[in-house]
PDB file of C-alpha atoms in Angstrom:
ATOM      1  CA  UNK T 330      82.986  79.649 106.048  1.00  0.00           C
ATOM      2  CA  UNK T 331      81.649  81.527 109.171  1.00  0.00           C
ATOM      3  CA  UNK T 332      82.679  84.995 109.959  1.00  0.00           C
ATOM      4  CA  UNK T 333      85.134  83.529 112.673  1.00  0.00           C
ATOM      5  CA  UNK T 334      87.362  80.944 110.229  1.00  0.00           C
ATOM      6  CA  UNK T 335      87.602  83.978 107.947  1.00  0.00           C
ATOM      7  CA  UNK T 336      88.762  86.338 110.506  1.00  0.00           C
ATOM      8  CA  UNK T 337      91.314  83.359 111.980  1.00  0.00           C
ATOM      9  CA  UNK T 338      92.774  82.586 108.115  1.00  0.00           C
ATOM     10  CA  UNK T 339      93.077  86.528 107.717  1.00  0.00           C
ATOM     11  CA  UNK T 340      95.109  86.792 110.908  1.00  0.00           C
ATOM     12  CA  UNK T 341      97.099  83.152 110.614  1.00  0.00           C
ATOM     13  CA  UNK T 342      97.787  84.729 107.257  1.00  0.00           C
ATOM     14  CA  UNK T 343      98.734  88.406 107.786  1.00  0.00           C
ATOM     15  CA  UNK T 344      99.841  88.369 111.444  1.00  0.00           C
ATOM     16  CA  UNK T 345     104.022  87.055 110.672  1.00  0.00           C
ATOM     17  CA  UNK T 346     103.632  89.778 107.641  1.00  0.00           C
ATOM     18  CA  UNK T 347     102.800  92.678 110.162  1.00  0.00           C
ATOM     19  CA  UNK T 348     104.716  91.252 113.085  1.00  0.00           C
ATOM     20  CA  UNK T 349     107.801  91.736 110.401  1.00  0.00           C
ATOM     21  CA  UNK T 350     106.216  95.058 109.216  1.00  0.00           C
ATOM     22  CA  UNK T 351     106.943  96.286 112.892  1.00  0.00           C
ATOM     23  CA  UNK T 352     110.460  95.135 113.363  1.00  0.00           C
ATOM     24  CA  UNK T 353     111.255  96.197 110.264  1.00  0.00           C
ATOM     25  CA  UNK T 354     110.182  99.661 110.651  1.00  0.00           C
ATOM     26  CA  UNK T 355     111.998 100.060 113.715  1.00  0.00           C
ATOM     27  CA  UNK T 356     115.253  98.942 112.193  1.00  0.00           C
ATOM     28  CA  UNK T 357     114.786 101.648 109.419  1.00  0.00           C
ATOM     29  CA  UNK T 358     114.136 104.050 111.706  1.00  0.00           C
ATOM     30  CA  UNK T 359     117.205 102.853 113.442  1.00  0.00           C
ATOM     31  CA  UNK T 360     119.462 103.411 110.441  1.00  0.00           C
ATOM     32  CA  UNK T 361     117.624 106.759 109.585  1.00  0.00           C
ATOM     33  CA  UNK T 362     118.339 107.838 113.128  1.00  0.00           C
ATOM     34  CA  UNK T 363     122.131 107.206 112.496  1.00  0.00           C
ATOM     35  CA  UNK T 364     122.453 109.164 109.462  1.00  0.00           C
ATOM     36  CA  UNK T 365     122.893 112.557 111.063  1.00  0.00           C
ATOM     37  CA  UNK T 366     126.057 113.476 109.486  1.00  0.00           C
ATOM     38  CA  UNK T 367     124.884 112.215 106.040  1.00  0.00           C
ATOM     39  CA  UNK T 368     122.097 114.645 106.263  1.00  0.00           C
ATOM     40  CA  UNK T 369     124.074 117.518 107.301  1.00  0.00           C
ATOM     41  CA  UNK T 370     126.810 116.760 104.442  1.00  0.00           C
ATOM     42  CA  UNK T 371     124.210 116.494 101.744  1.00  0.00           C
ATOM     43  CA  UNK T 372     121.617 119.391 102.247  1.00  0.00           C
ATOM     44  CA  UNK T 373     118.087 118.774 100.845  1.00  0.00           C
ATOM     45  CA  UNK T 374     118.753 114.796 101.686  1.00  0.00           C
ATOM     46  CA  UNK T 375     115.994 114.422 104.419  1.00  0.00           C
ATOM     47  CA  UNK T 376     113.046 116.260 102.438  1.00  0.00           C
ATOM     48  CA  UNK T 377     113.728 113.526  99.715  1.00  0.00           C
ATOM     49  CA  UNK T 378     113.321 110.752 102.475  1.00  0.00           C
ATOM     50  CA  UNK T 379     109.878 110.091 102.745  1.00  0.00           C
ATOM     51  CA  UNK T 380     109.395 110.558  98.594  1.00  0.00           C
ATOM     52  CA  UNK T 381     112.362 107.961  98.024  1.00  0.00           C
ATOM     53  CA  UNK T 382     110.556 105.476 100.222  1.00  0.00           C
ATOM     54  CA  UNK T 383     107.071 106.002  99.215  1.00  0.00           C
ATOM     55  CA  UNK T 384     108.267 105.566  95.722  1.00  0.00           C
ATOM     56  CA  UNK T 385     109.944 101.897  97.099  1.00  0.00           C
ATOM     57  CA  UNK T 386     106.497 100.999  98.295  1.00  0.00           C
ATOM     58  CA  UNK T 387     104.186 102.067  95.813  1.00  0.00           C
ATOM     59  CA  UNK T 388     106.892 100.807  92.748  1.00  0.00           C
ATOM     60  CA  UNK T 389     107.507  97.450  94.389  1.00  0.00           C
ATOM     61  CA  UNK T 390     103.787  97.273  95.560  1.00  0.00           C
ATOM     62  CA  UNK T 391     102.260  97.323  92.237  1.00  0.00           C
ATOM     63  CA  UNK T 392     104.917  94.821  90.918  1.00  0.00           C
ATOM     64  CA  UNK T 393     104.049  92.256  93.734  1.00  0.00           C
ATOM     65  CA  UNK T 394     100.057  92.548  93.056  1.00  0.00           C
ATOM     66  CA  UNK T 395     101.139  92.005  89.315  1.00  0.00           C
ATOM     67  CA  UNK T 396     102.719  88.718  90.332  1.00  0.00           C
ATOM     68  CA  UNK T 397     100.045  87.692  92.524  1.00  0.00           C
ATOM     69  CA  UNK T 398      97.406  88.617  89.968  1.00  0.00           C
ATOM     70  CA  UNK T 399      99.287  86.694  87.510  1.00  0.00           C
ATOM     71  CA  UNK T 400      99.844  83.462  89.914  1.00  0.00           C
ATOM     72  CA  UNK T 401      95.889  83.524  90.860  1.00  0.00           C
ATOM     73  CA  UNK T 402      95.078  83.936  87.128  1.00  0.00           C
ATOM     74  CA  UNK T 403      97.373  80.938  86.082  1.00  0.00           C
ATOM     75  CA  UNK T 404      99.770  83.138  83.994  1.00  0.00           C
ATOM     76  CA  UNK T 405     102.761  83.072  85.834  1.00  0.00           C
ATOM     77  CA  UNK T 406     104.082  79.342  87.643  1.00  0.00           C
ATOM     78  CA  UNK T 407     105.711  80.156  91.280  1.00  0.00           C
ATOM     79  CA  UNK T 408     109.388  79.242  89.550  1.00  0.00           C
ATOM     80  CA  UNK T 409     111.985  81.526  88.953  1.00  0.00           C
ATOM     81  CA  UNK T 410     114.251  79.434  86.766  1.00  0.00           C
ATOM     82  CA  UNK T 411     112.573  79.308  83.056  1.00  0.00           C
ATOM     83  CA  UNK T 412     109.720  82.252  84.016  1.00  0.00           C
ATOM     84  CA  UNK T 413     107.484  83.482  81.713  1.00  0.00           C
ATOM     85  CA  UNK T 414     109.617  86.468  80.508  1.00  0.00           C
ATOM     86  CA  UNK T 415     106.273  88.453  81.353  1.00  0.00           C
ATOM     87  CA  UNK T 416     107.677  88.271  84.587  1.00  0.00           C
ATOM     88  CA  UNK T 417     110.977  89.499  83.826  1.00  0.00           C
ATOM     89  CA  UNK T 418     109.746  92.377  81.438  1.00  0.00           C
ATOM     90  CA  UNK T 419     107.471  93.398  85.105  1.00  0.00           C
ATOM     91  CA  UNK T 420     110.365  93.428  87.031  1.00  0.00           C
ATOM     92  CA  UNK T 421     112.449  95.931  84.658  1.00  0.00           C
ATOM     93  CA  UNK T 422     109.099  97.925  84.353  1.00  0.00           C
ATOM     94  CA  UNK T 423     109.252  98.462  87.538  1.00  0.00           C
ATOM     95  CA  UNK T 424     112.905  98.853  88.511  1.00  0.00           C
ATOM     96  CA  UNK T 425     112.922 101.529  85.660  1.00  0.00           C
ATOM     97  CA  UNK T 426     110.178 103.563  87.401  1.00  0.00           C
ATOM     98  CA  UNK T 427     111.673 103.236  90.381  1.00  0.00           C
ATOM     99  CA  UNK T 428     114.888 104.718  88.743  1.00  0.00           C
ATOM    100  CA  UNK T 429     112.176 107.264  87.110  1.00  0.00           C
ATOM    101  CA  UNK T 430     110.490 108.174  90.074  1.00  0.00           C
ATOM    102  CA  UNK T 431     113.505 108.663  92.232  1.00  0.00           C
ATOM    103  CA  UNK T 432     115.103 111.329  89.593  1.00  0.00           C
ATOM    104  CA  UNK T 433     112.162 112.988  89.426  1.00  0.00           C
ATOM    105  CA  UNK T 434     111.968 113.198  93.037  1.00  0.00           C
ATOM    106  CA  UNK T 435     115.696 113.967  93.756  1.00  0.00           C
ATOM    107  CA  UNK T 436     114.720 117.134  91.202  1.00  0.00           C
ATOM    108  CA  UNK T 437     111.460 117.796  92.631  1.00  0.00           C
ATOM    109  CA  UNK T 438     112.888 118.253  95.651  1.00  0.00           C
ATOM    110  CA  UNK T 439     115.918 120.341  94.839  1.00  0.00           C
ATOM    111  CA  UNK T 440     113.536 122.877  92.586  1.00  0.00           C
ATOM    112  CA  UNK T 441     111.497 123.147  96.101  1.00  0.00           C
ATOM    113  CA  UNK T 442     114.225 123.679  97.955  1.00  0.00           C
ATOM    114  CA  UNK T 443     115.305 126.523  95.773  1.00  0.00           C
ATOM    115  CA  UNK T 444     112.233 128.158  94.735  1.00  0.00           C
ATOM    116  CA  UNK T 445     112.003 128.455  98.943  1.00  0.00           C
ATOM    117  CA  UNK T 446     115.573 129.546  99.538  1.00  0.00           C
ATOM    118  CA  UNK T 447     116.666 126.634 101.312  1.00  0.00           C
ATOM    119  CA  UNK T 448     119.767 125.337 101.514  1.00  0.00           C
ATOM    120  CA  UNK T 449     120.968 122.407  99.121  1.00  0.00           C
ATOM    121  CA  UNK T 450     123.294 120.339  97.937  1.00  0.00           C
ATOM    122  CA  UNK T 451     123.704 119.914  93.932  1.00  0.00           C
ATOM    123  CA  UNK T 452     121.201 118.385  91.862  1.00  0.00           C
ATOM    124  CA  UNK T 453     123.378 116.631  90.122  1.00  0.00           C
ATOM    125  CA  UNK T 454     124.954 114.888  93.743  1.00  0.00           C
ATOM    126  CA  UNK T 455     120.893 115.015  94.863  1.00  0.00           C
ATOM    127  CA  UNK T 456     120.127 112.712  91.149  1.00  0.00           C
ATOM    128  CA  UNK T 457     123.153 110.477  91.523  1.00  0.00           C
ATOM    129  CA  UNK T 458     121.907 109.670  95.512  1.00  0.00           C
ATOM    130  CA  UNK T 459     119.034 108.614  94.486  1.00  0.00           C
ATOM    131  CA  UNK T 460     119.799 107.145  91.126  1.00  0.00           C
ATOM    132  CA  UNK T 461     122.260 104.709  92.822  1.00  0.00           C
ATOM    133  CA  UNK T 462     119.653 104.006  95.834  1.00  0.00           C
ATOM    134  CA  UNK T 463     117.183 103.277  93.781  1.00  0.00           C
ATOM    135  CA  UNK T 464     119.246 100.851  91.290  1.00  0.00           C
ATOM    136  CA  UNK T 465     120.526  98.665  94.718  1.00  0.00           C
ATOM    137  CA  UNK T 466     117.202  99.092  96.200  1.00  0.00           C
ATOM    138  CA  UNK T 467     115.421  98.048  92.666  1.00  0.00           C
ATOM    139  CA  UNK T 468     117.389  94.816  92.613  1.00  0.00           C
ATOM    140  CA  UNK T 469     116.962  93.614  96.107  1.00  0.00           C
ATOM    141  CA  UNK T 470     113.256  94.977  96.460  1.00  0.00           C
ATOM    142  CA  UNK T 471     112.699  92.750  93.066  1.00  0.00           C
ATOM    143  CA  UNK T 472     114.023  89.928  94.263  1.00  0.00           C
ATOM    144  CA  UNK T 473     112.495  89.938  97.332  1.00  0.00           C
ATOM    145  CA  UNK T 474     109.133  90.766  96.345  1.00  0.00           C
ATOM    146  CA  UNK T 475     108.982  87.592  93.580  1.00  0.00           C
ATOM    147  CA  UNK T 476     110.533  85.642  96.259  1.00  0.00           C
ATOM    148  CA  UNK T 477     108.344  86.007  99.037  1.00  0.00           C
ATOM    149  CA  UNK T 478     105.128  86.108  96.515  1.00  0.00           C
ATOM    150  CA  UNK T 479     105.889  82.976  95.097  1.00  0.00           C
ATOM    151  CA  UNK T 480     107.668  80.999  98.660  1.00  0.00           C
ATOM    152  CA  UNK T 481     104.360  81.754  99.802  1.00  0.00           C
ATOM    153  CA  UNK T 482     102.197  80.753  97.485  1.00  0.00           C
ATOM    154  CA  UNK T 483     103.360  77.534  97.118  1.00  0.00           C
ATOM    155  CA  UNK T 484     103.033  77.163 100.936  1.00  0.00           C
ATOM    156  CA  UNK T 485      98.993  77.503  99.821  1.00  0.00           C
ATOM    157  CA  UNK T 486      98.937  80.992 101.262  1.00  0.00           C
ATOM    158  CA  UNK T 487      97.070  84.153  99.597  1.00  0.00           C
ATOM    159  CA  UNK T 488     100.369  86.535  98.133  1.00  0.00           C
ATOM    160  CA  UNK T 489      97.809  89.301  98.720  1.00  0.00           C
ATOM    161  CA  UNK T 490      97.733  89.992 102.131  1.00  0.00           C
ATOM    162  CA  UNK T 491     101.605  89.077 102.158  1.00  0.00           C
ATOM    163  CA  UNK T 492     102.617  91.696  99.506  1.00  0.00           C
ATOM    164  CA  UNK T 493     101.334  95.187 101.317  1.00  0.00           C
ATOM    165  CA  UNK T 494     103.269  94.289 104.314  1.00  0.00           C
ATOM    166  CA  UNK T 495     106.431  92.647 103.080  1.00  0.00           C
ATOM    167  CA  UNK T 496     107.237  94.888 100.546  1.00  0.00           C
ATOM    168  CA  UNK T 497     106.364  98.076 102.598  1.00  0.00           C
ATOM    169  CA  UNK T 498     108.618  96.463 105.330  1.00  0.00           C
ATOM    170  CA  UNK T 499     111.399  95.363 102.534  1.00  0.00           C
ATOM    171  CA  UNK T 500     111.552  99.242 101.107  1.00  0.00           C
ATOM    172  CA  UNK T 501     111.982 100.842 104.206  1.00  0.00           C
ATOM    173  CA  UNK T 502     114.759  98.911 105.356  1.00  0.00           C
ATOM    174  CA  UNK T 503     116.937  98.188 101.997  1.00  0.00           C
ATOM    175  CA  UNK T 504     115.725 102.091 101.139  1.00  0.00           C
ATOM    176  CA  UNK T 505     117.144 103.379 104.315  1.00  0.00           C
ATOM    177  CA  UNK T 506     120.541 100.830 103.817  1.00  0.00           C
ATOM    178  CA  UNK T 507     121.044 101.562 100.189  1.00  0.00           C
ATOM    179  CA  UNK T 508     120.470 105.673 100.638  1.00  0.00           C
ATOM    180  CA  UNK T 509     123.515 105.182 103.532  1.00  0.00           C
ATOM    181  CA  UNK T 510     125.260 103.844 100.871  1.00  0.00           C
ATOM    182  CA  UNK T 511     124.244 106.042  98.431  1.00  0.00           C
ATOM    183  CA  UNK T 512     125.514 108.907 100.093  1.00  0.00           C
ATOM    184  CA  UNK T 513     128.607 107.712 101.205  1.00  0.00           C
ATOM    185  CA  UNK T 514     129.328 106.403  97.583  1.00  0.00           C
ATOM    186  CA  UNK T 515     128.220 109.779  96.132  1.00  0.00           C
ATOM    187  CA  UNK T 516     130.114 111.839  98.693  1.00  0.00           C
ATOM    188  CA  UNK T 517     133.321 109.947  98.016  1.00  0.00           C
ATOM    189  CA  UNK T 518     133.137 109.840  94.922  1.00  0.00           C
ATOM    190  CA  UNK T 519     132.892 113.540  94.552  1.00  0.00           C
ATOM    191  CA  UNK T 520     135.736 113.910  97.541  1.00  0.00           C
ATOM    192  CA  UNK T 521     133.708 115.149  99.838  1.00  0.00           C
ATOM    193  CA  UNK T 522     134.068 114.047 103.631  1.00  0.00           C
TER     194      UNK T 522
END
């Protein structure tokens, strides 16, 4: 292949997965944007943002290189219905650490807050936020992740270059959604608001 067919099957390849990657991003941002009262009800919230979301990307990054490693290396079929349970066992891995990562970054967080004397809501309202975001996220982000990994490699493309983008894209928008909810949950819940 010459330099210019690779460059054209990179782009034919990654171009929709960006293009989405953008409009994605903005409709996170859109939701983030909205959350104003959220943030002001639950001190601490926004300095767990960008932790809760790089912990969606790097989490459900690693599991969608797994499956693509495992699809090039003929040890998982593209089929969800009668898996390997190799594939199953990943996908707990890794909503588990995303449960993990989140608590540890919901008390990360509040210890930071404190040890600086700023304001903050409990930990144990900060844990259950992002307990409960990352469970919904977890779900969705797996299923999306193993869907669009194998939908496109069956369509003959490389999951690679599919994965970054997608699953960057996926987090920040079901992250952003399912911390709205989160909160609102949490807060009512507790009878607050």
């Amino acid at each position: 292949m010459t330099i210019r067919e690779v460059a054209r099957e990179a782009y034919r390849e990654g171009a929709p997965a960006l293009a989405a990657s953008a409009v994605g991003g903005l409709l996170a941002g859109v939701v983030l944007g909205g959350m104003r009262a959220e943030f002001r009800a639950v001190p601490g919230l926004l300095v767990l943002v960008p932790a809760l979301l790089a912990t969606r990307g790097n989490v459900y990054g690693s599991l969608g290189a797994r499956v693509a490693t495992g699809l090039h290396q003929g040890l998982v079929s593209p089929q969800v219905r009668d898996a390997d349970p190799r594939l199953y066992r990943a996908v707990a891995a890794a909503v588990t650490n995303g449960l993990l990562a989140s608590t540890f970054a919901a008390v990360a967080g509040f210890a930071a807050l404190s040890a600086l004397g700023g304001e903050t809501a409990p930990l144990s309202r900060l844990i259950a936020i992002a307990g409960l975001s990352a469970a919904l996220s977890g779900v969705v982000l797996s299923m999306t992740v193993v869907g669009v990994v194998f939908a496109g490699y069956r369509r003959g493309y490389n999951p690679d270059p599919l994965v970054g983008p997608i699953v960057t894209t996926a987090g920040d928008v079901f992250g952003v959604a399912f911390l709205l909810l989160a909160v609102r949950v949490v807060l009512f819940a507790a009878g607050v608001g």
